[in-house]
Short mmCIF file of C-alpha atoms and ligand atoms in Angstrom, two decimals:
data_model
loop_
_atom_site.label_atom_id
_atom_site.label_comp_id
_atom_site.label_asym_id
_atom_site.label_seq_id
_atom_site.Cartn_x
_atom_site.Cartn_y
_atom_site.Cartn_z
CA MET A 213 21.61 -1.32 15.23
CA SER A 214 19.64 -4.35 16.19
CA LYS A 215 21.10 -7.81 16.61
CA LYS A 216 23.01 -9.63 13.91
CA LEU A 217 21.06 -11.32 11.15
CA GLU A 218 22.27 -14.90 10.93
CA SER A 219 19.44 -16.92 9.49
CA LEU A 220 16.57 -16.70 7.06
CA LYS A 221 14.28 -16.54 10.05
CA ASP A 222 16.11 -13.44 11.30
CA LEU A 223 15.67 -11.81 7.91
CA TYR A 224 12.01 -12.85 7.86
CA ILE A 225 11.40 -11.13 11.18
CA HIS A 226 13.40 -8.10 10.04
CA GLU A 227 11.19 -7.75 6.95
CA LEU A 228 8.01 -8.39 8.92
CA LYS A 229 8.91 -5.44 11.15
CA ASP A 230 9.54 -3.30 8.08
CA ILE A 231 6.13 -3.98 6.52
CA TYR A 232 4.49 -3.61 9.92
CA SER A 233 5.92 -0.11 10.21
CA ALA A 234 4.89 0.61 6.62
CA GLU A 235 1.29 -0.52 7.21
CA LYS A 236 1.06 1.55 10.40
CA GLN A 237 2.25 4.62 8.52
CA ILE A 238 -0.31 3.99 5.78
CA THR A 239 -3.20 3.91 8.25
CA LYS A 240 -2.04 7.29 9.54
CA ALA A 241 -1.60 8.85 6.08
CA LEU A 242 -4.70 7.55 4.29
CA PRO A 243 -7.33 9.61 6.14
CA LYS A 244 -5.56 12.82 5.07
CA LEU A 245 -5.32 11.66 1.46
CA ILE A 246 -9.00 10.66 1.49
CA LYS A 247 -9.81 14.29 2.37
CA ALA A 248 -7.75 15.57 -0.56
CA VAL A 249 -9.40 13.27 -3.14
CA ASN A 250 -12.13 14.72 -5.39
CA SER A 251 -13.62 11.68 -7.10
CA LYS A 252 -16.27 9.85 -5.08
CA GLU A 253 -15.14 6.51 -6.46
CA LEU A 254 -11.50 7.09 -5.59
CA LYS A 255 -12.48 8.28 -2.12
CA ALA A 256 -14.46 5.08 -1.59
CA GLY A 257 -11.56 3.04 -2.92
CA PHE A 258 -9.10 4.63 -0.51
CA GLN A 259 -11.58 4.19 2.34
CA GLU A 260 -11.99 0.51 1.54
CA HIS A 261 -8.25 0.04 1.40
CA LEU A 262 -7.86 1.75 4.78
CA GLU A 263 -10.11 -0.94 6.26
CA GLN A 264 -8.10 -3.65 4.48
CA THR A 265 -4.88 -2.16 5.78
CA LYS A 266 -6.15 -2.42 9.35
CA LYS A 267 -6.89 -6.10 8.76
CA GLN A 268 -3.43 -6.59 7.32
CA ILE A 269 -1.95 -5.19 10.53
CA THR A 270 -4.06 -7.65 12.52
CA ARG A 271 -2.67 -10.51 10.40
CA LEU A 272 0.87 -9.35 11.11
CA ASP A 273 0.02 -9.15 14.83
CA THR A 274 -1.07 -12.80 14.62
CA ILE A 275 2.24 -13.76 12.97
CA PHE A 276 4.33 -11.88 15.54
CA ALA A 277 2.38 -13.55 18.36
CA ARG A 278 2.95 -16.97 16.81
CA LEU A 279 6.69 -16.27 16.53
CA SER A 280 6.77 -14.75 20.05
CA GLU A 281 8.39 -11.68 18.53
CA ASN A 282 7.81 -7.99 19.10
CA SER A 283 6.32 -6.09 16.17
CA SER A 284 8.18 -2.87 16.87
CA GLY A 285 11.28 -2.06 14.87
CA PRO A 286 12.89 0.73 12.89
CA LYS A 287 10.62 3.08 10.97
CA CYS A 288 10.20 1.98 7.36
CA LYS A 289 11.99 4.80 5.56
CA GLY A 290 10.91 3.67 2.12
CA MET A 291 7.25 4.06 3.03
CA GLU A 292 7.95 7.28 4.90
CA GLY A 293 9.38 8.74 1.69
CA LEU A 294 6.55 7.51 -0.53
CA LEU A 295 3.92 8.88 1.83
CA GLU A 296 5.77 12.18 2.14
CA GLU A 297 5.69 12.54 -1.65
CA GLY A 298 1.95 11.79 -1.68
CA LYS A 299 1.34 14.35 1.03
CA ASP A 300 3.35 17.00 -0.82
CA PHE A 301 1.51 16.24 -4.04
CA SER A 302 -1.88 16.55 -2.34
CA LYS A 303 -1.01 20.19 -1.59
CA GLU A 304 -0.26 21.05 -5.23
CA GLU A 305 -2.56 23.44 -7.03
CA ALA A 306 -4.08 21.14 -9.61
CA ALA A 307 -7.29 20.63 -11.53
CA PRO A 308 -9.48 18.16 -9.56
CA ALA A 309 -9.17 15.25 -11.99
CA VAL A 310 -5.45 15.88 -12.40
CA LEU A 311 -4.95 15.93 -8.64
CA ASP A 312 -6.81 12.62 -8.32
CA ALA A 313 -4.77 11.06 -11.12
CA GLY A 314 -1.57 12.15 -9.34
CA LEU A 315 -2.78 10.74 -6.03
CA ILE A 316 -3.34 7.41 -7.80
CA VAL A 317 0.27 7.45 -9.02
CA GLY A 318 1.40 7.85 -5.41
CA ALA A 319 -0.97 5.15 -4.17
CA GLN A 320 0.25 2.69 -6.79
CA LYS A 321 3.86 3.31 -5.77
CA VAL A 322 2.81 2.41 -2.22
CA GLU A 323 1.03 -0.76 -3.38
CA HIS A 324 4.04 -1.86 -5.39
CA TYR A 325 6.30 -1.45 -2.36
CA GLU A 326 3.90 -3.60 -0.37
CA ILE A 327 3.59 -6.23 -3.09
CA ALA A 328 7.39 -6.52 -3.17
CA ALA A 329 7.54 -6.83 0.61
CA TYR A 330 4.74 -9.38 0.91
CA GLY A 331 6.09 -11.32 -2.07
CA SER A 332 9.43 -11.83 -0.33
CA LEU A 333 7.70 -12.62 2.95
CA CYS A 334 5.59 -15.29 1.24
CA THR A 335 8.75 -16.84 -0.21
CA PHE A 336 10.46 -16.81 3.19
CA ALA A 337 7.42 -18.21 5.03
CA GLY A 338 7.25 -21.01 2.44
CA LEU A 339 10.94 -21.83 2.79
CA LEU A 340 10.70 -21.80 6.58
CA GLY A 341 7.66 -24.08 6.50
CA TYR A 342 5.42 -21.55 8.23
CA GLN A 343 2.18 -22.54 6.51
CA GLU A 344 -0.12 -20.51 8.78
CA ASP A 345 1.93 -17.37 8.17
CA LEU A 346 1.92 -18.04 4.45
CA ASP A 347 -1.87 -18.28 4.39
CA LEU A 348 -2.16 -14.91 6.13
CA LEU A 349 0.50 -13.22 4.00
CA LYS A 350 -1.15 -14.48 0.83
CA GLN A 351 -4.43 -12.86 1.82
CA SER A 352 -2.65 -9.55 2.26
CA ILE A 353 -0.70 -9.69 -0.99
CA GLU A 354 -3.90 -10.54 -2.86
CA GLU A 355 -5.57 -7.46 -1.42
CA GLU A 356 -2.62 -5.28 -2.44
CA GLU A 357 -2.64 -6.69 -5.97
CA ALA A 358 -6.40 -6.20 -6.30
CA THR A 359 -6.04 -2.62 -5.05
CA ASP A 360 -3.30 -1.94 -7.57
CA LYS A 361 -5.47 -3.23 -10.43
CA LYS A 362 -8.45 -1.22 -9.25
CA LEU A 363 -6.29 1.91 -9.14
CA THR A 364 -5.17 1.30 -12.72
CA GLN A 365 -8.81 1.09 -13.81
CA LEU A 366 -9.73 4.25 -11.90
CA SER A 367 -6.74 6.04 -13.35
CA GLU A 368 -7.90 5.27 -16.88
CA THR A 369 -11.31 6.80 -16.19
CA LEU A 370 -9.99 9.81 -14.31
CA ASN A 371 -7.30 10.58 -16.86
CA GLN A 372 -9.93 10.50 -19.56
CA ASP A 373 -11.94 13.02 -17.52
CA ALA A 374 -8.85 15.18 -17.05
CA GLU A 375 -8.16 15.13 -20.75
CA GLU A 376 -11.74 16.00 -21.63
CA MET A 377 -11.49 19.04 -19.38
CA VAL A 378 -8.56 20.45 -21.33
CA THR A 379 -10.19 19.82 -24.66
CA THR A 380 -12.71 22.51 -23.60
CA GLY A 381 -15.78 20.43 -23.18
CA SER A 382 -15.57 18.58 -26.45
CA LYS A 383 -16.70 15.04 -25.70
CA LYS A 384 -14.04 13.46 -27.83
CA SER A 385 -12.75 10.76 -25.57
CA GLY A 386 -11.25 8.62 -28.29
CA SER A 387 -8.50 11.05 -29.21
CA ARG A 388 -5.98 10.13 -26.54
CA LYS A 389 -2.41 10.07 -27.66
FE1 FE B 143 -1.02 -2.95 3.09
FE1 FE B 144 -1.89 -1.46 0.41
#
């Protein structure tokens, strides 16, 4: 157990360490998921988000430096679990488009975790009057939200492809139920 949490600032730092651990884990997991992906577009999307994730870590480094705090803390177990599920899913025997659609589900769960974390951090930074932190955190949450939206769009296309495969080549894409 780390030291007692007595103030909003303590909680802010606690949560910063949590998302820092989460982001680090994501940069380790994404390259393996990129290999598992079939769709070129999804691969490119994951690759782009890997680069964004590295920038997000740099932003957090800036915040920790400003607060004169260490970035290391307990491993984010929430992200560990989400990434473990994604990894397990990537090993399933699945039709290519179905596998991709499932990997998107996992990725969106990850993005939603991050959006929740950065949302709270933005609130805390605002309350604490840390304007520079808030500017950085806002950039990151905007990237996570944009990624989530992009994944939804990709999922619509890929799921359509997956459905067309089962309807044995018939190009009836309007018959989704
Ligand atoms: Fe992130
Ligand atoms: Fe993300």
